[in-house]
Amino acid sequence: MAKKFQNFINGKWVDAKSGKTFENRNPANWDEIVGTFPKSGKEDVDEAVKAARLAFEKWRLVPAPKRGDIMRKVGDLMVERKEELARQMTREMGKVLAETRGDVQEGIDTAYYASSEGRRLFGHTVPSELPNKFNMAMRVPIGVAGVVTPWNFPMAIPTWKIFPALLCGNTVVFKPASDTPATATSLVEILVDAGVPEGVINIVHGGGGEVGMGIVGHPDVDLVSFTGSTEVGKKISEVAASTLKRVSLELGGKNAQLVMADADLHLALDGVLWGAFGTTGQRCTATSRLLLHEKVFNEFMKMLVDRVAKLKLGDGLLEGVDVGPCVNQGQQDTVKSYVEIGLKEGARIAFGGAVPKDPALARGWFHEPTIFVDVQPHHRIAKEEIFGPVLSVIKIASLEEGIRVMNDTIYGLSSSVYTKNVNDAYTAIRDIQAGITYINAPTIGAEAHMPFGGVKQTGNGHREGGWTVYDFFSEWKTVYVDYSGGLQRAQIDNYDK
Ligand code: NAP
Ligand code: MG
């Protein structure tokens, strides 16, 4: 019997009101059911929002350092449960154990950062233009935060949102991706075990259209933090506009690694392999394009194909496996369709391009790591997010051309440049349109205490991570204390004319 999971609303584990459920399967072996989960609807969202609204009245008054103490406990519990969480995550969404351990570690880092922020949450004191008057600006909680997350970082991304939201004094209604509800449930269990009071954290499982949109459109939800596709992000933005709620959107990417002729090619090779095929290419920051200088093109392509051929596909729980499956059949179909599109457009496959024939992989949603050459910057495989193990290689002749091609997409999340020339490196840092630029490192590798997010259609200007996310989850209140005993009129009484 598959394990039965529930929603957590107002401090209680409950089924969907309708009683309906959905299954989640292991993408490396689709015969294995990870669990059954409540297929919730509007009435479940309403209950959760009601609980969160009520709990907000108490939680907002808990001193931030006390909220920080709970976050420290959360981090401690995640350390204790790290291996178990990583294994559950690999079973649920397929990426290899080393990476799911990293995903949990990012959550741990985020918890400890949030814990320490409980003793900061700094505001400003600023001199007044008038005598005997005190000016300050301080952070205050906002209210009920809706959190909607994708499946590719099933622990890290929810923690990036939920921990700062709670630390700032907001309450949360959380809808995780339908592909990773078990990991999300474990996170909620940890929050509860660490002492988060009832109603402060609520999880409602179910589909994006029903539960996700139910949260976004709810008049009593004050802010929404969403990570996912650009397509869904746009819909969320439209619906949220009707209640003018605050929305943070972290969306798609089409990230490129540029390799100049003077680069350390071995370093660049390690970078592109990790960037393109880590998490089976299913990262918002995955290296989806390689912009390769013509002078080193042939040499680097040979090195690349040799190494890709050695990558081992398989169940991420097994030792020695480098690349896991696609998360589900839909994602595998998308990859297959982009391989066809690339071929039709005139690109050529330098490696891979098919579903593996190995019978040991026959019951999972695997796809070979795939490399396209002869890709032109206008090709769809050079412009659109594929979200799978597909790398499009484009030949370039100069730094200027490399940057121009890199910027020629609607997205702007991550970017990478390999060069030993300091002038080229700084020119690239200045001119690349992306929220993140790495020099001599791959497009993936964000650290939890640094701002994370993208420009153009990758987002709407907010940043997760580090100190910046605390701006999203708190409101500034400006306070003037006039102790002069008289009416003092700003801009008027302190100037003669
Ligand atoms: P997705 O299809 O957009 O789904 C993301 C979340 O939104 C899921 O919880 C999904 O629920 C929910 N959802 C779907 N339709 C919705 C709707 N109409 N209204 C409200 N919520 C809805 O994305 P995904 O396939 O899970 O993740 C892959 C995408 O995320 C890629 O585009 C990737 O680049 C992006 N991503 C971006 C970042 C970043 O920080 N920039 C990080 C990671 C991933 P269901 O699961 O139930 O459909
Ligand atoms: Mg699954």
Coordinates of C-alpha atoms and ligand atoms in Angstrom, one line a residue:
M1 CA 0.0 0.0 0.0
A2 CA 1.3 3.4 -0.9
K3 CA 1.8 5.8 2.0
K4 CA -1.1 8.2 2.3
F5 CA -0.2 11.9 2.8
Q6 CA -2.5 14.7 4.0
N7 CA -2.9 18.5 4.0
F8 CA -1.9 20.4 7.1
I9 CA -4.4 23.1 8.0
N10 CA -4.7 25.0 11.2
G11 CA -2.4 22.6 13.1
K12 CA -4.1 19.4 11.9
W13 CA -3.4 16.8 9.3
V14 CA -6.5 16.5 7.1
D15 CA -7.7 15.0 3.8
A16 CA -9.1 17.1 1.0
K17 CA -12.7 18.0 1.7
S18 CA -13.7 16.2 -1.5
G19 CA -11.9 13.1 -0.4
K20 CA -10.1 13.0 -3.8
T21 CA -6.5 12.0 -4.1
F22 CA -3.7 11.8 -6.6
E23 CA -0.6 9.6 -6.9
N24 CA 3.1 10.5 -7.2
R25 CA 5.5 8.0 -8.8
N26 CA 9.2 7.5 -8.8
P27 CA 10.5 8.8 -12.2
A28 CA 13.3 6.3 -12.3
N29 CA 10.8 3.5 -11.9
W30 CA 7.3 4.4 -12.6
D31 CA 5.9 1.2 -11.1
E32 CA 6.8 2.5 -7.7
I33 CA 4.3 4.8 -6.1
V34 CA 5.8 7.3 -3.6
G35 CA 2.5 8.1 -2.1
T36 CA -1.1 9.3 -2.5
F37 CA -1.9 12.9 -1.7
P38 CA -5.1 15.0 -1.3
K39 CA -6.4 16.5 -4.5
S40 CA -7.6 19.7 -2.9
G41 CA -9.9 22.4 -4.2
K42 CA -11.1 25.9 -3.4
E43 CA -12.8 24.9 -0.1
D44 CA -9.4 23.5 1.2
V45 CA -7.6 26.7 0.2
D46 CA -10.3 28.8 1.9
E47 CA -9.8 26.8 5.2
A48 CA -6.1 27.3 5.0
V49 CA -6.2 31.0 4.3
K50 CA -8.7 31.4 7.1
A51 CA -6.4 29.6 9.5
A52 CA -3.4 31.6 8.4
R53 CA -5.3 34.9 8.7
L54 CA -6.3 34.1 12.3
A55 CA -2.8 32.9 13.3
F56 CA -1.2 36.1 11.8
E57 CA -2.7 38.2 14.6
K58 CA -0.6 36.3 17.2
W59 CA 2.5 35.4 15.1
R60 CA 3.1 39.0 14.1
L61 CA 3.5 39.9 17.7
V62 CA 6.1 37.2 18.5
P63 CA 9.5 38.9 18.8
A64 CA 11.6 38.3 15.7
P65 CA 14.5 36.8 17.7
K66 CA 12.0 34.2 19.1
R67 CA 10.9 33.4 15.6
G68 CA 14.6 33.1 14.7
D69 CA 15.0 30.6 17.6
I70 CA 12.4 28.4 15.9
M71 CA 14.3 28.8 12.6
R72 CA 17.5 27.6 14.3
K73 CA 15.6 24.5 15.5
V74 CA 14.3 24.0 12.0
G75 CA 17.9 24.0 10.7
D76 CA 19.0 21.6 13.4
L77 CA 16.2 19.1 12.5
M78 CA 17.1 19.3 8.8
V79 CA 20.7 18.5 9.7
E80 CA 19.5 15.4 11.7
R81 CA 17.2 14.3 8.9
K82 CA 19.4 15.3 5.9
E83 CA 20.0 11.8 4.5
E84 CA 16.5 10.7 4.9
L85 CA 15.2 13.8 3.2
A86 CA 17.7 13.5 0.4
R87 CA 16.7 9.9 -0.3
Q88 CA 13.0 10.7 -0.3
M89 CA 13.7 13.6 -2.7
T90 CA 15.7 11.4 -5.1
R91 CA 12.9 8.8 -5.1
E92 CA 10.3 11.5 -5.7
M93 CA 11.9 13.5 -8.5
G94 CA 15.0 11.6 -9.7
K95 CA 18.1 13.8 -9.3
V96 CA 21.1 12.0 -8.0
L97 CA 21.8 11.7 -4.2
A98 CA 24.7 14.1 -4.2
E99 CA 22.4 16.8 -5.6
T100 CA 19.5 16.1 -3.3
R101 CA 21.8 16.3 -0.4
G102 CA 22.9 19.7 -1.7
D103 CA 19.3 20.7 -2.1
V104 CA 18.7 19.9 1.6
Q105 CA 21.9 21.7 2.6
E106 CA 20.6 24.8 0.9
G107 CA 17.6 24.6 3.1
I108 CA 19.8 24.2 6.2
D109 CA 21.9 27.3 5.2
T110 CA 18.7 29.2 4.6
A111 CA 17.3 28.2 8.0
Y112 CA 20.4 29.4 9.8
Y113 CA 20.5 32.6 7.8
A114 CA 16.9 33.3 8.7
S115 CA 17.6 32.4 12.4
S116 CA 20.3 35.1 12.6
E117 CA 18.2 37.6 10.7
G118 CA 15.8 37.4 13.6
R119 CA 18.3 39.4 15.6
R120 CA 18.8 41.9 12.7
L121 CA 15.8 42.8 10.5
F122 CA 17.5 46.2 10.6
G123 CA 15.6 49.3 9.9
H124 CA 17.0 52.9 9.5
T125 CA 17.1 55.9 11.8
V126 CA 17.5 59.0 9.9
P127 CA 17.8 62.7 11.0
S128 CA 14.7 64.8 10.7
E129 CA 14.8 68.1 8.9
L130 CA 13.0 69.6 11.9
P131 CA 14.3 70.0 15.5
N132 CA 13.0 67.7 18.3
K133 CA 11.7 65.2 15.9
F134 CA 12.8 61.6 15.4
N135 CA 12.6 59.7 12.1
M136 CA 12.8 56.0 11.6
A137 CA 11.8 53.3 9.1
M138 CA 11.2 49.8 10.3
R139 CA 10.1 46.5 8.8
V140 CA 6.6 45.1 9.7
P141 CA 5.0 41.8 8.7
I142 CA 2.6 41.9 5.8
G143 CA 0.0 39.1 6.4
V144 CA -0.7 35.8 4.7
A145 CA 1.9 34.7 2.2
G146 CA 1.0 32.3 -0.6
V147 CA 3.9 30.1 -1.6
V148 CA 3.8 28.2 -4.9
T149 CA 6.8 26.2 -5.9
P150 CA 8.3 23.9 -8.6
W151 CA 9.6 20.3 -8.4
N152 CA 13.2 20.8 -9.4
F153 CA 14.5 22.1 -6.0
P154 CA 11.7 20.6 -3.9
M155 CA 13.3 21.5 -0.6
A156 CA 15.6 24.5 -1.3
I157 CA 13.0 26.7 -3.1
P158 CA 10.3 26.3 -0.6
T159 CA 12.7 27.1 2.2
W160 CA 13.9 30.2 0.3
K161 CA 10.4 31.5 0.6
I162 CA 8.9 30.0 3.7
F163 CA 11.7 30.7 6.1
P164 CA 12.0 34.5 5.4
A165 CA 8.2 34.8 5.2
L166 CA 7.9 33.3 8.7
L167 CA 10.8 35.1 10.2
C168 CA 9.3 38.4 9.1
G169 CA 6.1 37.5 10.9
N170 CA 3.9 36.4 8.1
T171 CA 1.9 33.2 8.0
V172 CA 2.0 30.8 5.1
V173 CA -0.2 28.8 2.8
F174 CA 2.1 26.5 0.8
K175 CA 1.2 24.7 -2.4
P176 CA 4.1 22.5 -3.6
A177 CA 4.5 21.1 -7.1
S178 CA 2.4 18.0 -7.7
D179 CA 5.6 16.1 -8.6
T180 CA 7.2 16.7 -5.2
P181 CA 4.5 16.7 -2.5
A182 CA 6.3 14.2 -0.2
T183 CA 9.4 16.4 0.2
A184 CA 7.2 19.4 0.9
T185 CA 5.3 17.4 3.5
S186 CA 8.6 16.6 5.3
L187 CA 9.5 20.2 5.4
V188 CA 6.1 21.1 7.0
E189 CA 6.7 18.3 9.6
I190 CA 10.0 19.8 10.4
L191 CA 8.5 23.2 10.9
V192 CA 5.8 21.8 13.2
D193 CA 8.4 19.7 15.2
A194 CA 10.5 22.9 15.6
G195 CA 7.6 24.7 17.2
V196 CA 5.8 26.7 14.5
P197 CA 2.4 27.4 16.1
E198 CA -0.9 26.1 14.6
G199 CA -2.2 28.1 11.6
V200 CA 1.2 29.7 10.9
I201 CA 2.2 27.1 8.3
N202 CA -0.4 25.4 6.2
I203 CA 0.1 23.1 3.2
V204 CA -2.5 22.4 0.6
H205 CA -1.7 19.7 -2.0
G206 CA -3.3 19.6 -5.4
G207 CA -3.1 21.0 -9.0
G208 CA -1.8 24.3 -10.0
G209 CA -5.0 25.5 -11.7
E210 CA -7.2 24.7 -8.6
V211 CA -5.0 25.1 -5.5
G212 CA -2.3 27.4 -7.0
M213 CA -4.7 29.8 -8.7
G214 CA -7.0 29.5 -5.6
I215 CA -4.3 30.9 -3.5
V216 CA -3.2 33.6 -6.0
G217 CA -6.7 34.8 -6.5
H218 CA -7.8 34.7 -2.9
P219 CA -8.6 38.2 -1.6
D220 CA -7.3 37.4 1.9
V221 CA -3.8 36.4 0.7
D222 CA -1.6 39.5 0.9
L223 CA 1.4 38.4 -1.1
V224 CA 2.5 35.5 -3.4
S225 CA 5.9 34.1 -3.9
F226 CA 6.1 31.9 -7.0
T227 CA 8.8 30.0 -8.8
G228 CA 8.0 28.1 -12.0
S229 CA 7.5 28.6 -15.7
T230 CA 7.3 32.0 -17.4
E231 CA 3.9 30.9 -18.9
V232 CA 2.3 30.3 -15.4
G233 CA 4.1 33.3 -14.0
K234 CA 2.3 35.6 -16.4
K235 CA -1.1 34.1 -15.5
I236 CA -0.3 34.6 -11.8
S237 CA 0.7 38.2 -12.4
E238 CA -2.6 38.9 -14.2
V239 CA -4.8 37.3 -11.5
A240 CA -2.9 38.9 -8.6
A241 CA -3.3 42.3 -10.2
S242 CA -7.0 42.2 -9.5
T243 CA -6.3 42.5 -5.8
L244 CA -3.0 44.4 -6.2
K245 CA -1.2 41.8 -4.1
R246 CA 2.5 41.8 -4.0
V247 CA 4.0 39.1 -6.2
S248 CA 7.5 37.7 -6.6
L249 CA 8.1 35.7 -9.7
E250 CA 11.2 33.6 -10.4
L251 CA 10.7 32.1 -13.8
G252 CA 12.4 30.4 -16.7
G253 CA 16.0 30.7 -18.1
K254 CA 18.0 30.0 -21.2
N255 CA 21.4 30.2 -19.7
A256 CA 24.7 30.2 -21.7
Q257 CA 28.3 29.4 -20.9
L258 CA 30.7 31.4 -23.1
V259 CA 34.1 29.8 -23.6
M260 CA 36.8 32.1 -25.0
A261 CA 39.9 30.9 -26.9
D262 CA 42.2 31.7 -23.9
A263 CA 40.1 29.8 -21.4
D264 CA 41.3 26.8 -19.4
L265 CA 39.5 24.3 -21.5
H266 CA 39.6 21.5 -18.8
L267 CA 38.0 23.8 -16.3
A268 CA 35.4 24.9 -18.9
L269 CA 34.7 21.3 -19.7
D270 CA 34.0 20.4 -16.1
G271 CA 31.8 23.5 -15.9
V272 CA 29.6 22.8 -18.9
L273 CA 29.1 19.1 -18.0
W274 CA 27.9 20.0 -14.5
G275 CA 25.9 23.0 -15.8
A276 CA 24.2 21.2 -18.7
F277 CA 23.6 17.7 -17.3
G278 CA 23.4 18.2 -13.5
T279 CA 19.8 17.6 -12.4
T280 CA 19.3 16.2 -15.9
G281 CA 19.3 19.7 -17.2
Q282 CA 16.2 20.5 -15.2
R283 CA 17.4 23.6 -13.4
C284 CA 16.3 27.1 -14.0
T285 CA 20.0 27.9 -14.1
A286 CA 21.0 24.9 -16.3
T287 CA 23.5 25.6 -19.1
S288 CA 21.4 25.2 -22.1
R289 CA 23.7 26.9 -24.6
L290 CA 27.4 26.7 -25.0
L291 CA 28.9 29.6 -26.9
L292 CA 32.2 28.3 -28.1
H293 CA 35.0 30.4 -29.7
E294 CA 35.9 29.2 -33.2
K295 CA 39.6 28.9 -32.4
V296 CA 39.0 26.1 -29.8
F297 CA 35.8 24.7 -31.3
N298 CA 37.0 21.4 -32.7
E299 CA 39.3 20.7 -29.8
F300 CA 36.7 21.4 -27.1
M301 CA 33.9 19.5 -28.9
K302 CA 36.1 16.4 -29.0
M303 CA 36.8 16.7 -25.3
L304 CA 33.1 17.3 -24.6
V305 CA 31.7 14.4 -26.5
D306 CA 34.3 12.1 -25.0
R307 CA 33.3 13.0 -21.5
V308 CA 29.5 13.1 -22.1
A309 CA 29.8 9.5 -23.4
K310 CA 31.1 8.5 -20.0
L311 CA 28.2 9.9 -18.0
K312 CA 26.2 7.1 -16.4
L313 CA 22.4 7.3 -16.6
G314 CA 20.3 5.6 -14.0
D315 CA 18.4 5.7 -10.7
G316 CA 19.8 8.5 -8.7
L317 CA 19.8 6.4 -5.5
L318 CA 22.5 4.1 -7.0
E319 CA 26.3 4.7 -6.5
G320 CA 28.1 5.9 -9.6
V321 CA 25.1 7.3 -11.4
D322 CA 25.7 10.8 -12.9
V323 CA 22.4 11.6 -14.5
G324 CA 18.9 10.7 -13.3
P325 CA 15.6 10.6 -15.3
C326 CA 13.3 13.5 -16.4
V327 CA 10.8 14.2 -13.7
N328 CA 7.8 12.8 -15.6
Q329 CA 6.5 11.7 -18.9
G330 CA 5.5 15.3 -19.9
Q331 CA 9.0 16.5 -19.4
Q332 CA 10.5 13.6 -21.3
D333 CA 8.1 14.3 -24.2
T334 CA 9.1 17.9 -24.2
V335 CA 12.8 16.9 -24.5
K336 CA 11.9 14.5 -27.4
S337 CA 10.0 17.2 -29.2
Y338 CA 12.9 19.7 -28.9
V339 CA 15.2 17.1 -30.4
E340 CA 12.9 16.8 -33.4
I341 CA 12.6 20.6 -33.6
G342 CA 16.4 21.0 -33.5
L343 CA 16.9 18.5 -36.3
K344 CA 14.2 20.1 -38.5
E345 CA 15.9 23.5 -38.0
G346 CA 19.1 22.1 -39.4
A347 CA 21.1 21.5 -36.3
R348 CA 23.1 18.3 -36.0
I349 CA 23.3 15.8 -33.1
A350 CA 26.9 15.4 -31.8
F351 CA 25.9 13.1 -29.0
G352 CA 22.7 11.4 -27.7
G353 CA 19.4 12.5 -29.0
A354 CA 17.2 9.5 -27.9
V355 CA 15.6 7.7 -25.1
P356 CA 18.1 5.1 -23.9
K357 CA 17.7 1.5 -25.1
D358 CA 19.2 -0.1 -21.9
P359 CA 16.4 -2.4 -20.5
A360 CA 17.5 -1.4 -17.0
L361 CA 16.2 2.1 -17.7
A362 CA 13.0 1.0 -19.5
R363 CA 10.6 1.8 -16.7
G364 CA 11.8 5.3 -16.0
W365 CA 11.5 8.6 -17.9
F366 CA 15.1 8.7 -19.0
H367 CA 16.6 10.7 -21.9
E368 CA 20.2 10.6 -23.1
P369 CA 22.4 13.6 -22.5
T370 CA 22.2 15.3 -25.9
I371 CA 24.4 17.8 -27.7
F372 CA 23.5 19.8 -30.8
V373 CA 26.0 21.5 -33.0
D374 CA 25.5 23.7 -36.1
V375 CA 23.0 25.6 -34.0
Q376 CA 22.2 29.1 -35.2
P377 CA 21.3 31.9 -32.7
H378 CA 17.7 32.2 -34.2
H379 CA 16.9 28.5 -33.8
R380 CA 14.2 27.6 -31.3
I381 CA 16.7 25.2 -29.5
A382 CA 18.9 28.3 -29.0
K383 CA 16.1 30.5 -27.7
E384 CA 13.5 28.5 -25.8
E385 CA 13.8 26.8 -22.4
I386 CA 13.9 23.0 -22.9
F387 CA 14.4 22.0 -19.2
G388 CA 16.1 18.7 -20.0
P389 CA 19.5 17.3 -20.8
V390 CA 20.0 19.1 -24.1
L391 CA 22.9 21.4 -24.9
S392 CA 22.9 23.7 -27.9
V393 CA 26.4 24.6 -29.1
I394 CA 26.9 27.8 -31.1
K395 CA 30.2 28.9 -32.7
I396 CA 31.2 32.5 -32.0
A397 CA 34.2 34.6 -33.3
S398 CA 34.6 37.3 -30.6
L399 CA 33.6 38.4 -27.1
E400 CA 31.2 40.9 -28.6
E401 CA 29.5 38.3 -30.7
G402 CA 29.4 35.9 -27.7
I403 CA 27.7 38.5 -25.5
R404 CA 25.3 39.5 -28.2
V405 CA 24.2 35.9 -28.8
M406 CA 24.0 35.3 -25.0
N407 CA 21.6 38.2 -24.6
D408 CA 19.5 37.3 -27.6
T409 CA 16.7 35.6 -25.5
I410 CA 13.7 36.7 -23.6
Y411 CA 15.3 35.3 -20.4
G412 CA 18.0 36.6 -18.2
L413 CA 18.8 34.3 -15.2
S414 CA 22.3 32.9 -15.1
S415 CA 25.4 33.3 -17.3
S416 CA 29.0 32.1 -17.3
V417 CA 32.2 33.2 -19.0
Y418 CA 35.5 31.2 -19.1
T419 CA 38.5 33.4 -19.9
K420 CA 41.8 34.3 -18.4
N421 CA 41.6 37.8 -19.8
V422 CA 40.6 40.2 -17.0
N423 CA 39.4 42.9 -19.4
D424 CA 37.1 40.5 -21.2
A425 CA 35.8 39.2 -17.9
Y426 CA 34.8 42.7 -16.7
T427 CA 33.4 43.6 -20.1
A428 CA 31.2 40.5 -19.9
I429 CA 30.1 41.3 -16.3
R430 CA 29.1 44.8 -17.5
D431 CA 27.3 43.8 -20.7
I432 CA 25.6 40.4 -20.0
Q433 CA 21.9 40.8 -19.3
A434 CA 21.4 38.4 -16.5
G435 CA 20.7 38.4 -12.7
I436 CA 23.8 36.2 -12.1
T437 CA 27.1 36.1 -13.9
Y438 CA 29.8 33.5 -13.1
I439 CA 33.4 33.9 -14.2
N440 CA 35.3 30.7 -14.6
A441 CA 32.5 28.7 -13.0
P442 CA 29.3 27.1 -14.4
T443 CA 25.9 28.7 -14.6
I444 CA 24.8 26.7 -11.6
G445 CA 26.1 27.1 -8.0
A446 CA 24.1 29.8 -6.2
E447 CA 24.8 30.3 -2.5
A448 CA 21.9 30.8 -0.1
H449 CA 23.2 34.1 1.3
M450 CA 23.4 35.9 -2.1
P451 CA 20.6 37.5 -4.1
F452 CA 19.1 35.1 -6.6
G453 CA 16.9 36.0 -9.5
G454 CA 16.8 37.2 -13.1
V455 CA 16.1 40.0 -15.5
K456 CA 13.8 40.3 -18.5
Q457 CA 11.1 37.6 -18.6
T458 CA 12.9 35.5 -15.9
G459 CA 11.1 37.5 -13.2
N460 CA 9.5 40.7 -12.1
G461 CA 12.5 42.3 -10.3
H462 CA 12.4 40.7 -6.9
R463 CA 15.3 38.6 -5.6
E464 CA 15.3 35.5 -3.4
G465 CA 18.2 34.6 -1.1
G466 CA 20.4 36.5 1.2
W467 CA 19.3 39.9 2.6
T468 CA 17.3 40.9 -0.5
V469 CA 14.4 38.5 0.1
Y470 CA 13.6 40.1 3.4
D471 CA 12.5 43.2 1.5
F472 CA 9.9 41.1 -0.3
F473 CA 8.5 39.6 2.9
S474 CA 8.2 42.8 5.0
E475 CA 6.6 46.1 4.5
W476 CA 8.4 49.4 5.4
K477 CA 6.7 51.5 8.0
T478 CA 8.0 55.1 8.3
V479 CA 7.6 56.6 11.8
Y480 CA 8.0 60.2 12.8
V481 CA 8.0 61.1 16.5
D482 CA 7.7 64.8 17.2
Y483 CA 8.7 65.7 20.7
S484 CA 8.8 69.5 20.2
G485 CA 5.4 70.1 21.7
G486 CA 4.3 72.3 18.8
L487 CA 3.0 71.9 15.3
Q488 CA 6.0 71.6 13.0
R489 CA 5.3 71.6 9.2
A490 CA 7.8 69.8 7.1
Q491 CA 9.1 71.7 4.0
I492 CA 7.4 74.9 5.3
D493 CA 8.4 75.9 8.9
N494 CA 12.1 75.1 8.4
Y495 CA 12.6 77.3 5.3
D496 CA 12.0 81.1 5.1
K497 CA 10.4 81.3 1.7
Ligands
NAP1 P1 5.2 25.2 -13.5 O1 4.5 24.3 -14.4 O2 5.1 26.7 -13.8 O3 4.8 24.9 -12.0 C1 5.2 25.6 -10.9 C2 4.2 25.6 -9.8 O4 3.1 26.3 -10.2 C3 3.7 24.2 -9.4 O5 3.4 24.1 -8.1 C4 2.5 24.1 -10.3 O6 1.5 23.1 -9.8 C5 1.9 25.5 -10.1 N1 1.0 25.9 -11.2 C6 0.8 25.3 -12.4 N2 -0.1 26.0 -13.1 C7 -0.6 26.9 -12.3 C8 -1.6 27.9 -12.4 N3 -2.3 28.1 -13.5 N4 -1.8 28.8 -11.4 C9 -1.0 28.7 -10.2 N5 -0.1 27.7 -10.1 C10 0.1 26.9 -11.1 O7 6.8 24.9 -13.5 P2 7.5 23.5 -13.2 O8 7.3 22.7 -14.4 O9 7.1 23.0 -11.9 O10 9.0 24.0 -13.0 C11 9.8 24.3 -14.1 C12 9.9 25.8 -14.4 O11 10.3 26.5 -13.2 C13 11.0 26.1 -15.4 O12 10.5 27.0 -16.3 C14 12.1 26.6 -14.6 O13 13.0 27.5 -15.3 C15 11.3 27.4 -13.5 N6 12.2 27.6 -12.4 C16 12.6 28.8 -12.1 C17 13.5 29.1 -11.0 C18 14.0 30.4 -10.7 O14 14.3 30.7 -9.6 N7 14.0 31.4 -11.7 C19 13.8 28.0 -10.2 C20 13.4 26.7 -10.5 C21 12.5 26.5 -11.6 P3 1.5 21.6 -10.3 O15 2.8 21.0 -10.0 O16 0.4 21.0 -9.6 O17 1.2 21.8 -11.8
MG2 MG 7.1 12.0 -9.1

